Short mmCIF file of C-alpha atoms in Angstrom, two decimals:
data_model
loop_
_atom_site.label_atom_id
_atom_site.label_comp_id
_atom_site.label_asym_id
_atom_site.label_seq_id
_atom_site.Cartn_x
_atom_site.Cartn_y
_atom_site.Cartn_z
CA UNK A 28 21.19 8.77 10.12
CA UNK A 29 20.80 5.83 12.48
CA UNK A 30 18.02 4.56 14.71
CA UNK A 31 18.78 4.10 18.38
CA UNK A 32 16.95 1.32 20.19
CA UNK A 33 15.15 2.69 23.30
CA UNK A 34 13.69 -0.69 24.23
CA UNK A 35 12.47 -3.74 22.29
CA UNK A 36 9.40 -1.81 21.05
CA UNK A 37 10.65 1.73 20.49
CA UNK A 38 13.43 3.48 18.51
CA UNK A 39 14.49 7.08 18.15
CA UNK A 40 16.50 9.03 15.61
CA UNK A 41 18.16 12.43 15.52
CA UNK A 42 17.12 14.55 12.53
CA UNK A 43 19.23 17.43 11.17
CA UNK A 44 18.23 19.97 8.43
CA UNK A 45 18.44 18.44 5.00
CA UNK A 46 17.87 14.87 6.19
CA UNK A 47 14.69 12.94 5.43
CA UNK A 48 13.13 9.69 6.55
CA UNK A 49 9.88 7.83 6.00
CA UNK A 50 7.67 6.25 8.65
CA UNK A 51 4.34 4.49 8.82
CA UNK A 52 1.49 6.88 9.49
CA UNK A 53 0.70 6.77 13.16
CA UNK A 54 4.13 5.43 14.14
CA UNK A 55 5.38 8.68 15.66
CA UNK A 56 5.20 8.40 19.46
CA UNK A 57 6.84 11.72 20.49
CA UNK A 58 9.33 14.25 19.25
CA UNK A 59 11.30 17.31 20.34
CA UNK A 60 12.51 20.18 18.16
CA UNK A 61 11.25 21.55 14.84
CA UNK A 62 10.06 18.45 13.02
CA UNK A 63 7.61 18.30 10.13
CA UNK A 64 5.41 15.40 9.04
CA UNK A 65 3.81 15.34 5.58
CA UNK A 66 1.94 12.52 3.75
CA UNK A 67 4.03 10.71 1.15
CA UNK A 68 1.80 10.53 -1.92
CA UNK A 69 3.85 7.77 -3.60
CA UNK A 70 4.36 5.97 -0.32
CA UNK A 71 8.09 6.10 -0.92
CA UNK A 72 7.74 2.79 -2.70
CA UNK A 73 8.79 2.86 -6.32
CA UNK A 74 7.11 6.04 -7.33
CA UNK A 75 3.73 6.32 -9.02
CA UNK A 76 3.85 2.96 -10.81
CA UNK A 77 4.73 1.18 -7.61
CA UNK A 78 1.85 2.91 -5.84
CA UNK A 79 -0.59 1.93 -8.57
CA UNK A 80 0.52 -1.68 -8.44
CA UNK A 81 0.01 -1.77 -4.67
CA UNK A 82 -3.36 -0.04 -4.86
CA UNK A 83 -4.58 -2.63 -7.34
CA UNK A 84 -3.41 -5.41 -5.02
CA UNK A 85 -4.80 -3.58 -1.96
CA UNK A 86 -1.34 -3.78 -0.35
CA UNK A 87 -0.47 -0.09 -0.01
CA UNK A 88 0.83 1.08 3.39
CA UNK A 89 0.50 4.84 3.93
CA UNK A 90 3.79 6.57 4.85
CA UNK A 91 4.76 9.96 6.24
CA UNK A 92 7.81 12.00 5.20
CA UNK A 93 9.64 13.23 8.29
CA UNK A 94 12.00 16.27 8.05
CA UNK A 95 13.41 19.01 10.22
CA UNK A 96 15.64 19.29 13.22
CA UNK A 97 15.01 17.35 16.42
CA UNK A 98 14.60 13.91 17.99
CA UNK A 99 11.76 11.61 16.94
CA UNK A 100 10.61 8.42 18.65
CA UNK A 101 8.80 5.65 16.76
CA UNK A 102 6.78 2.54 17.67
CA UNK A 103 3.59 0.93 16.56
CA UNK A 104 1.06 -1.47 18.09
CA UNK A 105 3.49 -2.63 20.74
CA UNK A 106 5.31 -4.74 18.14
CA UNK A 107 8.95 -5.64 18.60
CA UNK A 108 11.27 -3.47 16.54
CA UNK A 109 14.46 -4.62 14.81
CA UNK A 110 16.95 -2.15 13.32
CA UNK A 111 18.67 -3.36 10.14
CA UNK A 112 21.77 -1.54 8.84
CA UNK A 113 22.22 -1.73 5.05
CA UNK A 114 25.67 -1.26 3.49
CA UNK A 115 24.81 -1.34 -0.19
CA UNK A 116 22.72 -4.53 -0.38
CA UNK A 117 18.98 -4.86 -0.91
CA UNK A 118 16.43 -5.52 1.81
CA UNK A 119 13.23 -7.32 0.90
CA UNK A 120 10.42 -6.65 3.43
CA UNK A 121 6.66 -6.36 3.47
CA UNK A 122 5.47 -2.79 3.50
CA UNK A 123 3.32 -3.23 6.63
CA UNK A 124 6.39 -4.35 8.58
CA UNK A 125 8.34 -1.14 7.85
CA UNK A 126 8.23 1.17 10.89
CA UNK A 127 10.65 3.82 9.55
CA UNK A 128 13.65 3.99 7.24
CA UNK A 129 16.28 6.47 5.95
CA UNK A 130 15.28 8.65 3.00
CA UNK A 131 18.70 7.88 1.52
CA UNK A 132 17.61 4.34 0.74
CA UNK A 133 16.37 3.67 -2.78
CA UNK A 134 12.84 2.32 -2.56
CA UNK A 135 11.14 0.00 -4.98
CA UNK A 136 8.28 -2.49 -5.43
CA UNK A 137 8.97 -6.00 -6.68
CA UNK A 138 6.30 -8.30 -8.11
CA UNK A 139 6.71 -11.63 -6.40
CA UNK A 140 6.41 -13.50 -9.72
CA UNK A 141 9.66 -11.95 -10.85
CA UNK A 142 11.57 -13.81 -8.14
CA UNK A 143 11.03 -17.46 -8.78
CA UNK A 144 8.44 -17.17 -11.57
CA UNK A 145 5.16 -18.85 -10.78
CA UNK A 146 6.56 -20.01 -7.45
CA UNK A 147 6.95 -16.40 -6.47
CA UNK A 148 3.23 -15.93 -6.92
CA UNK A 149 2.54 -19.14 -5.02
CA UNK A 150 4.71 -17.83 -2.18
CA UNK A 151 2.62 -14.68 -2.03
CA UNK A 152 -0.60 -16.63 -1.79
CA UNK A 153 0.63 -19.33 0.62
CA UNK A 154 2.41 -16.97 3.07
CA UNK A 155 -0.31 -14.34 2.95
CA UNK A 156 2.36 -11.72 2.19
CA UNK A 157 0.71 -10.58 -1.05
CA UNK A 158 2.02 -10.47 -4.58
CA UNK A 159 4.27 -7.45 -4.13
CA UNK A 160 7.11 -6.83 -1.73
CA UNK A 161 9.04 -3.64 -0.89
CA UNK A 162 12.74 -3.32 -1.58
CA UNK A 163 15.18 -0.91 0.09
CA UNK A 164 18.67 -0.56 -1.36
CA UNK A 165 21.74 1.48 -0.51
CA UNK A 166 23.39 2.71 2.67
CA UNK A 167 21.18 3.44 5.66
CA UNK A 168 18.95 2.12 8.39
CA UNK A 169 15.52 0.52 8.40
CA UNK A 170 13.37 -0.31 11.47
CA UNK A 171 11.12 -3.30 10.89
CA UNK A 172 8.40 -4.79 13.12
CA UNK A 173 7.81 -8.35 14.30
CA UNK A 174 6.00 -10.42 16.85
CA UNK A 175 8.02 -11.78 19.75
CA UNK A 176 11.42 -10.50 18.62
CA UNK A 177 13.67 -11.38 15.68
CA UNK A 178 16.62 -13.67 15.08
CA UNK A 179 19.10 -13.37 12.17
CA UNK A 180 20.07 -16.49 10.25
CA UNK A 181 22.96 -16.41 7.75
CA UNK A 182 22.39 -17.75 4.23
CA UNK A 183 25.46 -19.17 2.51
CA UNK A 184 26.09 -20.89 -0.86
CA UNK A 185 25.17 -24.55 -0.50
CA UNK A 186 23.56 -23.88 2.89
CA UNK A 187 19.96 -22.77 2.29
CA UNK A 188 17.68 -21.84 5.17
CA UNK A 189 14.14 -23.15 5.51
CA UNK A 190 11.66 -20.90 7.27
CA UNK A 191 8.02 -21.26 8.29
CA UNK A 192 6.37 -18.75 5.87
CA UNK A 193 4.34 -17.23 8.70
CA UNK A 194 7.52 -16.56 10.76
CA UNK A 195 9.36 -14.88 7.87
CA UNK A 196 9.97 -11.13 8.34
CA UNK A 197 12.49 -10.02 5.75
CA UNK A 198 15.74 -10.93 4.01
CA UNK A 199 18.66 -9.12 2.43
CA UNK A 200 21.47 -9.88 0.04
CA UNK A 201 21.67 -12.00 -3.12
CA UNK A 202 18.98 -14.42 -2.12
CA UNK A 203 16.51 -16.56 -4.06
CA UNK A 204 13.29 -17.77 -2.47
CA UNK A 205 10.83 -20.52 -3.28
CA UNK A 206 8.01 -22.39 -1.54
CA UNK A 207 8.18 -26.12 -1.11
CA UNK A 208 5.83 -28.66 0.41
CA UNK A 209 7.33 -30.31 3.50
CA UNK A 210 4.95 -33.28 3.49
CA UNK A 211 3.14 -35.17 0.75
CA UNK A 212 -0.30 -34.11 -0.47
CA UNK A 213 -1.90 -37.25 0.92
CA UNK A 214 -0.52 -36.49 4.39
CA UNK A 215 -1.97 -32.96 4.17
CA UNK A 216 -5.59 -34.23 4.02
CA UNK A 217 -7.32 -33.14 7.21
CA UNK A 218 -4.41 -30.98 8.35
CA UNK A 219 -4.62 -27.20 8.73
CA UNK A 220 -1.01 -26.54 9.77
CA UNK A 221 0.88 -23.86 7.88
CA UNK A 222 3.97 -26.00 8.36
CA UNK A 223 2.90 -28.05 5.37
CA UNK A 224 4.83 -25.43 3.43
CA UNK A 225 8.35 -24.08 3.88
CA UNK A 226 10.02 -20.99 2.46
CA UNK A 227 13.48 -21.96 1.15
CA UNK A 228 16.05 -19.19 0.86
CA UNK A 229 19.36 -19.81 -0.87
CA UNK A 230 22.32 -17.70 -2.00
CA UNK A 231 24.27 -15.25 0.13
CA UNK A 232 22.64 -12.99 2.70
CA UNK A 233 20.58 -12.93 5.90
CA UNK A 234 17.01 -13.82 6.74
CA UNK A 235 15.09 -12.34 9.64
CA UNK A 236 12.68 -14.65 11.48
CA UNK A 237 10.16 -13.71 14.17
CA UNK A 238 9.33 -15.81 17.22
CA UNK A 239 5.69 -16.12 16.26
CA UNK A 240 3.47 -17.21 13.37
CA UNK A 241 1.19 -14.16 13.75
CA UNK A 242 0.81 -11.58 11.09
CA UNK A 243 0.91 -7.86 11.94
#
């Protein structure tokens, strides 16, 4: 199953019997055919334990299971939509940025502290992305949302990429992330700029960056 871009803010997909996908509740714009929408009790995000973790952190994003036969169009809040094709690697993305994704993808919930230890937790607090992030792994498509469009930056060994935490959307591949201060603490006195911190991503993969510092 693949998502077809209608314009920068809308995508569509063709469902056939036996296929399944998940979408944010309220993201369906229109559909044709015999299509069924049901609430996903586990949110499609790591089963019951993942749901409990997100509920505790107040970071759960309600999802719908979409099945049947027909064409479905998705969009949400007028946000720009980027379609990411996965070919076996893992995508790390905040739950509220997921517009829709293939049911064939294995879904999970990762505690930020497990990627970079304490710095993982700091990243969650500094970037405002929370302490948990959603993972999608396998072969399939995911449609993610962003402000102002998205650019893809390659991450290669010995060539880390530094991103404004507020502009970060998602990343995929074998990538490590950490937060670093871009200026000294003394220089930060009296400054309110989020650019005092940078998100450093290293390893092998791709990072997706939006053309805005706005949260969804």
